[in-house]
């Protein structure tokens, strides 16, 4: 496992760049924090660029198992100090590890064409915590895909990914523009539309 001790290392620079949505969109990557979610990302087939372990965690049996699992999958694994990892992530407390994961989106037509589709549409959700919880709940309900309007908060932000508990790795996500056109297209395919609103009677 490679030891990293400088901010100019490409992996460290990428971790820092991915802390904002513009960087995530530009690189088509995002960050997953904590060993449980990193393992889940591996198990669910997410495409992982690199895994970074905090030094003390890297020396534990769990850390060695995770780095061995990454190496077996052809994933770059490295370790760094808690101070440097925390600085790059802007995270307190500092997570035991982090992974750089491909930002995967599904085409709209693929989601609409699913057999017996059950699709969740999320419009204008501003809270990353709420979005993460919603992703987790709809995953448990067995949805075939989730459509997010463009004004919804980034599903690949730290809080949304953490709140999703892995749903962001397994449920097809699509960011849509004109929701009216999308709903019309769904109706034409025979998909029933059911709407809810916090402001409804």
Short mmCIF file of C-alpha atoms in Angstrom, two decimals:
data_model
loop_
_atom_site.label_atom_id
_atom_site.label_comp_id
_atom_site.label_asym_id
_atom_site.label_seq_id
_atom_site.Cartn_x
_atom_site.Cartn_y
_atom_site.Cartn_z
CA UNK A 1 0.00 0.00 0.00
CA UNK A 2 1.36 3.40 -1.01
CA UNK A 3 2.08 5.95 1.72
CA UNK A 4 0.98 9.49 0.84
CA UNK A 5 2.21 12.47 2.86
CA UNK A 6 1.75 15.56 0.72
CA UNK A 7 -1.12 17.74 -0.48
CA UNK A 8 0.26 17.75 -4.03
CA UNK A 9 -0.24 14.02 -4.47
CA UNK A 10 -2.79 13.48 -7.30
CA UNK A 11 -5.14 11.49 -5.07
CA UNK A 12 -5.06 14.14 -2.34
CA UNK A 13 -5.66 16.93 -4.84
CA UNK A 14 -8.59 14.99 -6.29
CA UNK A 15 -10.12 14.45 -2.84
CA UNK A 16 -10.05 18.20 -2.29
CA UNK A 17 -11.46 19.02 -5.73
CA UNK A 18 -14.37 16.64 -5.23
CA UNK A 19 -15.61 18.52 -2.16
CA UNK A 20 -17.75 20.78 -4.37
CA UNK A 21 -20.36 19.92 -6.98
CA UNK A 22 -18.50 21.65 -9.82
CA UNK A 23 -15.48 19.44 -9.19
CA UNK A 24 -17.61 16.30 -9.01
CA UNK A 25 -19.31 17.09 -12.32
CA UNK A 26 -16.02 18.04 -13.99
CA UNK A 27 -14.21 14.85 -12.92
CA UNK A 28 -17.34 12.65 -13.01
CA UNK A 29 -16.31 11.34 -9.59
CA UNK A 30 -17.35 11.73 -5.95
CA UNK A 31 -16.10 10.76 -2.51
CA UNK A 32 -17.42 8.04 -0.23
CA UNK A 33 -16.41 8.21 3.44
CA UNK A 34 -16.15 5.55 6.18
CA UNK A 35 -15.13 1.90 5.79
CA UNK A 36 -18.67 0.51 5.92
CA UNK A 37 -19.79 2.53 2.90
CA UNK A 38 -16.52 1.94 1.05
CA UNK A 39 -17.00 -1.82 1.45
CA UNK A 40 -20.59 -1.48 0.31
CA UNK A 41 -19.47 0.43 -2.78
CA UNK A 42 -17.11 -2.44 -3.62
CA UNK A 43 -19.74 -5.10 -2.99
CA UNK A 44 -22.35 -3.32 -5.12
CA UNK A 45 -20.04 -2.93 -8.10
CA UNK A 46 -19.36 0.79 -8.00
CA UNK A 47 -16.35 1.78 -10.13
CA UNK A 48 -13.70 2.92 -7.66
CA UNK A 49 -10.63 4.91 -8.68
CA UNK A 50 -8.78 4.83 -5.35
CA UNK A 51 -9.13 4.04 -1.66
CA UNK A 52 -7.39 6.16 0.99
CA UNK A 53 -6.99 4.74 4.50
CA UNK A 54 -6.13 6.79 7.58
CA UNK A 55 -2.77 5.55 8.92
CA UNK A 56 -3.97 4.06 12.21
CA UNK A 57 -6.91 2.32 10.50
CA UNK A 58 -4.58 0.99 7.79
CA UNK A 59 -2.66 -0.89 10.50
CA UNK A 60 -5.72 -2.73 11.83
CA UNK A 61 -6.94 -6.13 10.65
CA UNK A 62 -10.03 -4.44 9.18
CA UNK A 63 -7.90 -1.90 7.35
CA UNK A 64 -5.58 -4.54 5.94
CA UNK A 65 -8.56 -6.59 4.78
CA UNK A 66 -10.02 -3.55 3.02
CA UNK A 67 -6.74 -2.65 1.31
CA UNK A 68 -6.26 -6.29 0.23
CA UNK A 69 -9.78 -6.33 -1.16
CA UNK A 70 -9.07 -3.14 -3.08
CA UNK A 71 -5.80 -4.51 -4.45
CA UNK A 72 -7.53 -7.72 -5.56
CA UNK A 73 -10.03 -5.60 -7.50
CA UNK A 74 -7.27 -3.56 -9.14
CA UNK A 75 -8.08 -0.44 -7.09
CA UNK A 76 -5.27 1.88 -6.03
CA UNK A 77 -4.91 1.83 -2.23
CA UNK A 78 -2.90 4.29 -0.16
CA UNK A 79 -2.65 5.52 3.42
CA UNK A 80 -2.18 8.97 4.88
CA UNK A 81 -2.26 10.78 8.20
CA UNK A 82 -5.50 11.76 9.89
CA UNK A 83 -4.44 15.40 9.64
CA UNK A 84 -3.91 15.34 5.88
CA UNK A 85 -7.03 13.28 5.19
CA UNK A 86 -9.15 15.60 7.31
CA UNK A 87 -7.70 18.64 5.58
CA UNK A 88 -8.45 17.30 2.10
CA UNK A 89 -11.98 16.25 3.01
CA UNK A 90 -12.79 19.14 5.33
CA UNK A 91 -14.31 16.51 7.59
CA UNK A 92 -14.58 16.35 11.39
CA UNK A 93 -14.32 13.77 12.80
CA UNK A 94 -11.90 12.38 10.23
CA UNK A 95 -13.26 9.18 8.62
CA UNK A 96 -11.21 5.98 8.87
CA UNK A 97 -11.05 5.82 5.08
CA UNK A 98 -12.42 7.32 1.88
CA UNK A 99 -12.91 6.17 -1.70
CA UNK A 100 -13.04 8.04 -4.99
CA UNK A 101 -15.97 6.62 -6.95
CA UNK A 102 -17.33 7.14 -10.45
CA UNK A 103 -20.39 9.41 -10.59
CA UNK A 104 -22.82 7.08 -12.38
CA UNK A 105 -26.07 8.33 -13.94
CA UNK A 106 -28.60 6.29 -15.94
CA UNK A 107 -30.27 7.42 -19.19
CA UNK A 108 -33.90 8.46 -18.75
CA UNK A 109 -35.16 6.02 -21.38
CA UNK A 110 -33.45 3.11 -19.61
CA UNK A 111 -35.35 3.87 -16.41
CA UNK A 112 -38.69 4.38 -18.19
CA UNK A 113 -38.22 1.14 -20.15
CA UNK A 114 -37.70 -1.05 -17.08
CA UNK A 115 -40.11 -4.01 -16.84
CA UNK A 116 -43.03 -3.10 -14.54
CA UNK A 117 -41.30 0.16 -13.59
CA UNK A 118 -41.66 1.70 -10.15
CA UNK A 119 -40.02 5.11 -10.41
CA UNK A 120 -39.54 7.75 -7.75
CA UNK A 121 -39.48 11.37 -8.97
CA UNK A 122 -37.91 13.91 -6.62
CA UNK A 123 -38.62 17.57 -7.37
CA UNK A 124 -36.74 20.48 -5.83
CA UNK A 125 -35.35 18.68 -2.77
CA UNK A 126 -32.94 21.14 -1.16
CA UNK A 127 -31.76 19.12 1.86
CA UNK A 128 -28.95 16.64 1.25
CA UNK A 129 -29.86 14.74 4.43
CA UNK A 130 -33.49 14.40 3.31
CA UNK A 131 -32.43 13.31 -0.16
CA UNK A 132 -30.12 10.64 1.25
CA UNK A 133 -32.91 9.31 3.47
CA UNK A 134 -35.29 9.33 0.51
CA UNK A 135 -32.82 7.39 -1.65
CA UNK A 136 -32.43 4.83 1.13
CA UNK A 137 -36.18 4.45 1.60
CA UNK A 138 -36.99 4.09 -2.09
CA UNK A 139 -34.18 1.54 -2.49
CA UNK A 140 -35.81 -0.52 0.29
CA UNK A 141 -39.13 -0.23 -1.58
CA UNK A 142 -37.57 -1.82 -4.66
CA UNK A 143 -37.74 1.09 -7.11
CA UNK A 144 -36.37 0.57 -10.61
CA UNK A 145 -34.98 4.10 -10.77
CA UNK A 146 -35.05 7.61 -9.33
CA UNK A 147 -35.52 10.79 -11.35
CA UNK A 148 -34.17 14.00 -9.82
CA UNK A 149 -35.09 17.42 -11.16
CA UNK A 150 -32.11 19.64 -11.98
CA UNK A 151 -32.90 21.95 -9.05
CA UNK A 152 -32.61 19.09 -6.54
CA UNK A 153 -29.47 19.03 -4.39
CA UNK A 154 -26.54 16.93 -5.61
CA UNK A 155 -27.12 13.22 -4.81
CA UNK A 156 -23.33 12.72 -4.79
CA UNK A 157 -22.63 15.23 -2.02
CA UNK A 158 -21.13 13.96 1.25
CA UNK A 159 -24.35 14.18 3.26
CA UNK A 160 -26.56 12.67 0.56
CA UNK A 161 -24.20 9.73 0.00
CA UNK A 162 -23.91 9.08 3.72
CA UNK A 163 -27.67 9.32 4.23
CA UNK A 164 -28.35 6.96 1.33
CA UNK A 165 -26.42 4.17 3.13
CA UNK A 166 -25.34 2.75 -0.23
CA UNK A 167 -28.48 3.33 -2.31
CA UNK A 168 -26.51 5.77 -4.47
CA UNK A 169 -24.41 2.77 -5.59
CA UNK A 170 -27.28 0.47 -6.50
CA UNK A 171 -30.35 2.47 -7.61
CA UNK A 172 -30.27 3.97 -11.15
CA UNK A 173 -30.30 7.77 -10.87
CA UNK A 174 -31.17 10.25 -13.61
CA UNK A 175 -31.11 14.06 -13.46
CA UNK A 176 -33.87 15.54 -15.62
CA UNK A 177 -34.65 18.99 -16.99
CA UNK A 178 -38.28 19.46 -18.07
CA UNK A 179 -40.32 17.40 -15.62
CA UNK A 180 -43.57 17.99 -17.56
CA UNK A 181 -42.14 16.38 -20.70
CA UNK A 182 -40.81 13.48 -18.66
CA UNK A 183 -44.20 12.83 -17.05
CA UNK A 184 -45.90 13.02 -20.45
CA UNK A 185 -43.41 10.49 -21.82
CA UNK A 186 -44.10 8.23 -18.83
CA UNK A 187 -47.87 8.46 -19.42
CA UNK A 188 -47.40 7.53 -23.08
CA UNK A 189 -45.64 4.37 -21.91
CA UNK A 190 -48.64 3.52 -19.73
CA UNK A 191 -46.95 4.42 -16.45
CA UNK A 192 -49.39 5.63 -13.82
CA UNK A 193 -48.48 8.95 -12.19
CA UNK A 194 -49.11 9.41 -8.46
CA UNK A 195 -48.18 12.78 -6.95
CA UNK A 196 -47.77 13.97 -3.38
CA UNK A 197 -47.21 17.39 -1.86
CA UNK A 198 -46.58 18.68 1.64
CA UNK A 199 -48.92 21.58 0.79
CA UNK A 200 -51.84 19.37 -0.31
CA UNK A 201 -55.06 18.94 1.67
#
